Amino acid sequence: MKRIAVLGSTGSIGTSTLDVIAAHPREMQLTAITAHNSWEQLAQQSEQFHPRWSVLSNAALKSTVNPDAFSDSSELLFGDEEIERVASSDEVDVVICGIVGAAGLKGAWAAVEAGKTVGIANKETLVVAGPLIMDLAAKNNATLLPVDSEHNAIFQALQAGHPQEVKRVILTASGGPFRGATLSELEDVTPESALAHPTWEMGPKITIDSATMMNKALEIIEAKWLFNLSAEQISVVVHPQSIVHSMVEFVDGSVVAQLSPPDMRLPIQYALTYPDRKAGLNTPMDWSRSFELTFEPPDLEAFPALRLGFEVAEKGGTCGAVLNAANEAAVERFLSGEFRFCDIATSCQQVLESHQFDPEPDLEELFLLDGWARKEIKKWK
């Protein structure tokens, strides 16, 4: 029985993880769930799964939350520090990190420091602090398993060969709602149209990142650290059907891909059952019907955020933390109507270029730069 903590259980990754746990009651036990503000949804999850802990990171809610809405067998806790405590608890074996953005870093750090098996769903953890996290994992014998579909696909495909045999990895991108659009056509994009993703159902921040292709930029950086690759070993291809989730090309010319209908429950389940495979909830491929799989190169002119990903992966250091924070703040301004769609990548690039680069930052410096970048975006015009 694997005892599982789900950080960010009310988000899209979190709810999908709970679906997987519910489907495997003899093998998985939900030990902890966390949310920031969505206490009513957290209470419903508490009543359904009866975890040891239910945590709300927003301590200000303590006076307004109704504790009777939670399971009697679940201890209700408040504050960011409680997320770190349950993530490192001896009563937890596996931690799924699904808190969106840099806010998820502290919980992930605590889990890795405690030597847990950690399912990384929030790519920002490795974007912000990739080398520090990987060093910490090695020091504490923690196991990092990718949960997002692209890196989980690469993780599976890499098992077909040895690390020294890898020529490159190819991340696939759906292209988002604006695939094929020109830069001029993107000038007047609204938040409503950007949130209409053609393939995946995700939270608003990640959906906007898909529309700008910043999500793929962040995935390039994540792949570098997670799989110990150079920036030159990472490519991106647009694949609108979202069936091929990523590929690995080996030195002999063989390309190994992972295919499945788009459903986050599959990579989540693989991370939870690894190294085994189990029957799951996801819809299987239907090989009885005709269908096409198409691939095309990305348009770096229309989607300049993607170029930033390659640049940051090449340079490393403090660049990942600055790009991630700037993007989070820029997406907020776009969703609130303060930014145009194309301002997101432009502002991120300018903040990135103006920051004081450090090739080997510590965690404190990364958090300071995170705050600095957000302030820069708030005053950007």
XYZ file of C-alpha atoms in Angstrom:
381
model
C 0.000 0.000 0.000
C 1.579 3.265 -1.148
C 0.796 6.201 1.131
C 0.358 9.266 -1.065
C 0.317 13.011 -0.431
C -1.165 15.180 -3.172
C 0.017 18.781 -3.049
C -2.536 20.859 -4.922
C -5.314 18.277 -4.782
C -8.060 20.650 -5.981
C -6.317 21.541 -9.263
C -6.517 19.608 -12.509
C -3.504 17.411 -11.707
C -4.740 16.876 -8.165
C -8.252 15.780 -9.098
C -6.875 13.440 -11.774
C -4.518 11.947 -9.192
C -7.420 11.335 -6.835
C -9.256 9.546 -9.664
C -6.286 7.205 -10.034
C -6.054 6.576 -6.290
C -9.777 5.821 -6.096
C -9.385 3.265 -8.883
C -6.669 1.379 -6.964
C -7.931 1.111 -3.372
C -5.886 -2.004 -2.591
C -2.603 -0.451 -3.671
C -2.895 3.276 -2.898
C -3.901 5.217 0.180
C -4.406 8.974 0.193
C -2.597 10.297 3.258
C -2.570 14.075 2.699
C -4.324 16.617 0.502
C -3.578 20.319 0.189
C -5.113 23.428 -1.374
C -4.650 27.174 -1.119
C -8.138 28.705 -1.097
C -10.573 26.015 -2.289
C -11.519 24.767 1.150
C -14.997 23.506 0.240
C -13.620 21.278 -2.503
C -10.855 20.134 -0.146
C -13.503 19.274 2.449
C -15.371 17.146 -0.105
C -12.160 15.293 -0.917
C -11.558 14.825 2.795
C -15.002 13.272 3.245
C -14.475 10.960 0.277
C -10.935 9.732 1.030
C -10.482 10.358 4.802
C -6.796 11.353 4.568
C -4.634 11.727 7.661
C -4.168 15.446 6.891
C -6.066 18.155 5.013
C -3.986 21.308 4.579
C -4.938 24.833 3.514
C -1.841 26.888 2.769
C -3.770 30.161 3.124
C -3.629 30.572 6.904
C -5.982 33.562 6.702
C -8.847 31.128 6.059
C -8.578 29.610 9.524
C -11.268 31.889 10.962
C -13.749 31.321 8.119
C -13.427 27.630 7.273
C -16.000 25.275 8.757
C -13.970 22.389 10.256
C -17.109 20.250 10.530
C -17.134 20.026 6.730
C -14.011 17.862 6.905
C -13.763 14.185 7.758
C -13.490 13.467 11.485
C -10.475 11.276 10.737
C -8.627 14.076 8.932
C -6.567 16.647 10.820
C -7.144 20.127 9.371
C -3.973 22.232 9.161
C -3.236 25.776 7.970
C -0.133 27.458 6.515
C 2.616 26.865 3.960
C 4.828 25.250 6.575
C 2.237 22.498 7.089
C 2.521 21.525 3.414
C 6.245 21.064 3.937
C 5.584 19.031 7.078
C 3.212 16.537 5.465
C 5.414 16.292 2.354
C 8.312 15.142 4.519
C 6.325 13.002 6.965
C 7.372 9.429 7.726
C 3.730 8.479 7.092
C 4.058 9.421 3.395
C 5.807 7.356 0.708
C 4.943 9.234 -2.488
C 4.373 12.962 -2.987
C 2.623 14.288 -6.081
C 3.599 17.922 -6.592
C 0.717 19.559 -8.422
C 0.804 23.100 -7.030
C 1.013 25.455 -10.010
C 3.963 27.811 -10.341
C 6.920 28.608 -8.110
C 4.593 28.266 -5.092
C 5.029 24.520 -5.410
C 8.800 24.599 -4.945
C 8.924 24.523 -1.131
C 6.708 21.461 -0.828
C 8.675 19.663 -3.531
C 11.942 20.633 -1.850
C 10.768 19.222 1.492
C 9.717 15.944 -0.137
C 13.003 15.552 -2.008
C 15.012 16.445 1.105
C 13.143 13.715 2.985
C 14.080 11.150 0.343
C 10.558 10.549 -0.940
C 9.422 9.296 -4.305
C 8.313 12.582 -5.838
C 5.990 12.909 -8.811
C 6.851 16.237 -10.444
C 3.780 17.711 -12.136
C 4.619 21.379 -11.631
C 7.418 21.904 -14.143
C 8.308 25.185 -12.421
C 10.125 23.314 -9.636
C 12.873 22.227 -12.011
C 12.701 25.391 -14.105
C 13.441 27.532 -11.053
C 15.877 25.299 -9.168
C 16.773 22.405 -11.476
C 20.413 21.760 -10.505
C 19.700 22.320 -6.808
C 16.770 19.890 -6.848
C 18.698 17.226 -8.770
C 21.678 17.515 -6.386
C 19.341 17.318 -3.390
C 17.653 14.217 -4.817
C 21.006 12.488 -5.320
C 22.149 13.412 -1.811
C 18.981 12.086 -0.142
C 18.265 9.110 -2.431
C 14.970 10.616 -3.523
C 13.325 9.352 -6.697
C 12.001 11.967 -9.119
C 9.312 10.772 -11.527
C 7.872 13.102 -14.177
C 4.090 13.372 -14.164
C 3.450 15.843 -16.976
C 2.650 13.983 -20.188
C 5.689 15.026 -22.221
C 8.382 14.225 -19.677
C 6.621 11.074 -18.586
C 6.661 9.997 -22.256
C 10.393 10.716 -22.473
C 10.953 8.822 -19.212
C 9.194 5.788 -20.673
C 10.972 6.009 -24.030
C 14.407 6.339 -22.415
C 14.026 2.821 -21.060
C 14.659 1.541 -24.603
C 18.354 2.410 -24.361
C 21.210 3.707 -22.229
C 21.761 7.395 -21.408
C 24.923 7.584 -23.504
C 22.951 6.290 -26.508
C 20.508 9.224 -26.550
C 21.000 11.611 -29.460
C 18.130 13.932 -28.564
C 14.612 14.132 -27.139
C 11.708 15.599 -29.076
C 9.007 17.342 -27.073
C 5.647 17.452 -28.811
C 3.387 20.491 -28.598
C -0.269 20.670 -29.538
C 0.239 24.169 -30.879
C -2.579 25.428 -28.651
C -5.590 27.362 -29.937
C -3.491 29.564 -32.246
C -1.536 26.998 -34.206
C -0.794 28.429 -37.636
C -1.468 32.029 -36.632
C 0.960 34.775 -37.612
C 2.458 37.265 -35.180
C 0.204 40.040 -36.479
C -2.873 37.829 -36.046
C -1.960 37.278 -32.407
C -1.918 40.981 -31.546
C -5.637 41.124 -30.706
C -6.038 37.760 -28.959
C -8.407 37.884 -25.974
C -8.157 35.882 -22.754
C -11.363 34.061 -23.689
C -9.954 32.792 -26.980
C -6.598 31.931 -25.401
C -8.336 29.813 -22.759
C -10.076 27.667 -25.405
C -7.521 24.846 -25.717
C -8.409 22.369 -28.475
C -7.130 19.217 -26.760
C -6.406 19.431 -23.034
C -8.493 20.544 -20.054
C -6.179 22.481 -17.752
C -6.144 25.360 -15.310
C -6.105 28.939 -16.665
C -2.399 29.632 -16.132
C -1.238 26.468 -17.889
C -3.771 26.987 -20.674
C -2.409 30.465 -21.394
C 1.124 29.050 -21.304
C 0.037 26.563 -23.961
C -1.373 29.365 -26.097
C 1.897 31.353 -25.949
C 3.957 28.126 -26.099
C 5.663 29.256 -22.896
C 4.688 25.881 -21.466
C 6.976 24.253 -24.024
C 9.728 26.726 -23.174
C 9.469 25.672 -19.532
C 9.419 22.007 -20.547
C 12.677 22.459 -22.478
C 14.329 23.761 -19.304
C 12.786 21.004 -17.188
C 13.979 18.306 -19.597
C 17.533 19.608 -19.453
C 17.785 19.129 -15.697
C 15.577 16.078 -15.293
C 17.309 13.996 -17.959
C 20.796 15.548 -17.783
C 20.720 16.822 -21.351
C 22.343 19.722 -23.148
C 20.110 22.335 -24.758
C 21.260 21.040 -28.168
C 19.783 17.616 -27.343
C 16.237 18.991 -27.036
C 13.882 19.667 -29.933
C 10.243 20.691 -30.211
C 7.732 19.640 -32.850
C 4.085 20.672 -33.184
C 1.732 17.686 -33.133
C -1.893 18.897 -33.001
C -3.497 15.517 -32.324
C -1.725 15.200 -28.934
C -1.394 11.427 -29.360
C 2.398 11.222 -29.472
C 3.383 12.756 -26.157
C 7.114 12.949 -26.873
C 9.928 10.962 -28.474
C 13.535 9.931 -27.921
C 15.949 9.588 -30.822
C 18.917 7.288 -30.236
C 22.337 7.440 -31.882
C 21.504 4.575 -34.255
C 18.600 6.575 -35.733
C 15.828 4.723 -33.902
C 13.044 6.936 -32.545
C 10.977 5.627 -29.636
C 7.683 7.373 -28.894
C 4.930 7.034 -26.304
C 1.394 7.232 -27.690
C -2.004 7.411 -26.010
C -5.172 9.520 -26.165
C -4.725 12.754 -24.177
C -5.569 11.923 -20.566
C -3.385 13.039 -17.660
C -4.473 10.063 -15.600
C -2.152 7.792 -17.599
C 1.174 9.513 -16.781
C -0.016 10.091 -13.216
C -0.814 6.412 -12.798
C 2.513 5.360 -14.311
C 4.324 7.546 -11.780
C 2.270 6.054 -8.937
C 2.730 2.418 -10.003
C 6.292 2.632 -11.381
C 8.057 0.352 -12.203
C 4.875 -1.672 -12.698
C 1.998 -1.093 -15.099
C -1.650 -1.538 -14.131
C -4.977 -1.402 -15.924
C -6.275 2.141 -15.608
C -9.016 4.658 -16.290
C -7.718 6.179 -19.489
C -9.319 5.468 -22.856
C -7.149 3.124 -24.969
C -6.116 3.749 -28.554
C -8.714 2.657 -31.089
C -6.730 0.904 -33.812
C -9.881 -0.182 -35.660
C -10.424 3.254 -37.205
C -8.376 5.400 -39.552
C -6.626 8.483 -38.186
C -3.686 10.718 -39.008
C -0.717 11.886 -36.969
C 0.890 15.065 -38.253
C 4.030 16.925 -37.245
C 5.303 20.385 -38.150
C 8.090 22.689 -36.965
C 7.142 25.444 -34.520
C 6.955 29.075 -35.651
C 9.517 30.882 -33.507
C 8.552 34.258 -34.924
C 4.888 33.973 -33.954
C 5.726 32.267 -30.646
C 8.938 33.884 -29.355
C 8.424 32.399 -25.882
C 9.709 29.120 -27.254
C 13.023 30.710 -28.192
C 13.373 31.945 -24.613
C 13.169 28.352 -23.416
C 16.151 27.307 -25.505
C 18.124 30.372 -24.414
C 17.457 29.783 -20.725
C 18.244 26.057 -21.008
C 21.571 26.979 -22.616
C 22.530 29.609 -20.024
C 21.117 28.096 -16.804
C 21.892 29.804 -13.498
C 19.305 32.349 -12.392
C 17.595 32.570 -15.794
C 14.984 29.880 -15.103
C 13.739 31.513 -11.912
C 13.481 34.924 -13.566
C 11.695 33.650 -16.676
C 9.232 31.597 -14.656
C 8.331 34.407 -12.250
C 8.065 36.983 -15.030
C 5.773 34.694 -16.997
C 3.495 33.978 -14.038
C 3.083 37.695 -13.385
C 2.605 38.469 -17.087
C -0.099 35.828 -17.452
C -1.935 37.371 -14.493
C -1.831 40.790 -16.169
C -3.065 39.323 -19.447
C -5.976 37.526 -17.775
C -6.920 40.740 -15.964
C -6.937 42.697 -19.238
C -3.812 44.774 -18.511
C -1.534 43.034 -21.039
C -1.964 42.175 -24.680
C -1.261 38.562 -25.612
C 2.058 39.395 -27.284
C 3.164 41.436 -24.250
C 3.671 38.215 -22.292
C 6.754 37.015 -24.174
C 8.063 40.544 -24.839
C 7.978 41.576 -21.179
C 9.509 38.270 -20.068
C 12.404 38.704 -22.469
C 13.107 42.252 -21.310
C 13.040 41.303 -17.625
C 15.253 38.305 -18.342
C 17.795 40.452 -20.168
C 17.889 43.089 -17.418
C 18.431 40.822 -14.420
C 21.789 40.333 -12.716
C 22.822 36.863 -13.851
C 24.443 34.409 -11.450
C 25.578 31.060 -12.891
C 25.447 29.242 -9.518
C 22.726 30.739 -7.287
C 21.554 29.309 -3.992
C 17.883 28.834 -3.106
C 17.643 32.135 -1.224
C 18.893 34.082 -4.231
C 16.389 32.315 -6.490
C 13.492 33.305 -4.234
C 14.733 36.909 -4.139
C 14.922 37.031 -7.925
C 11.477 35.486 -8.151
C 10.074 38.429 -6.213
C 12.139 40.939 -8.180
C 10.941 39.630 -11.543
C 7.296 39.778 -10.484
C 7.690 43.412 -9.411
C 9.351 44.255 -12.720
C 6.430 42.798 -14.645
C 3.889 44.680 -12.513
C 5.423 48.002 -13.492
C 6.180 47.027 -17.120
C 4.490 49.144 -19.791
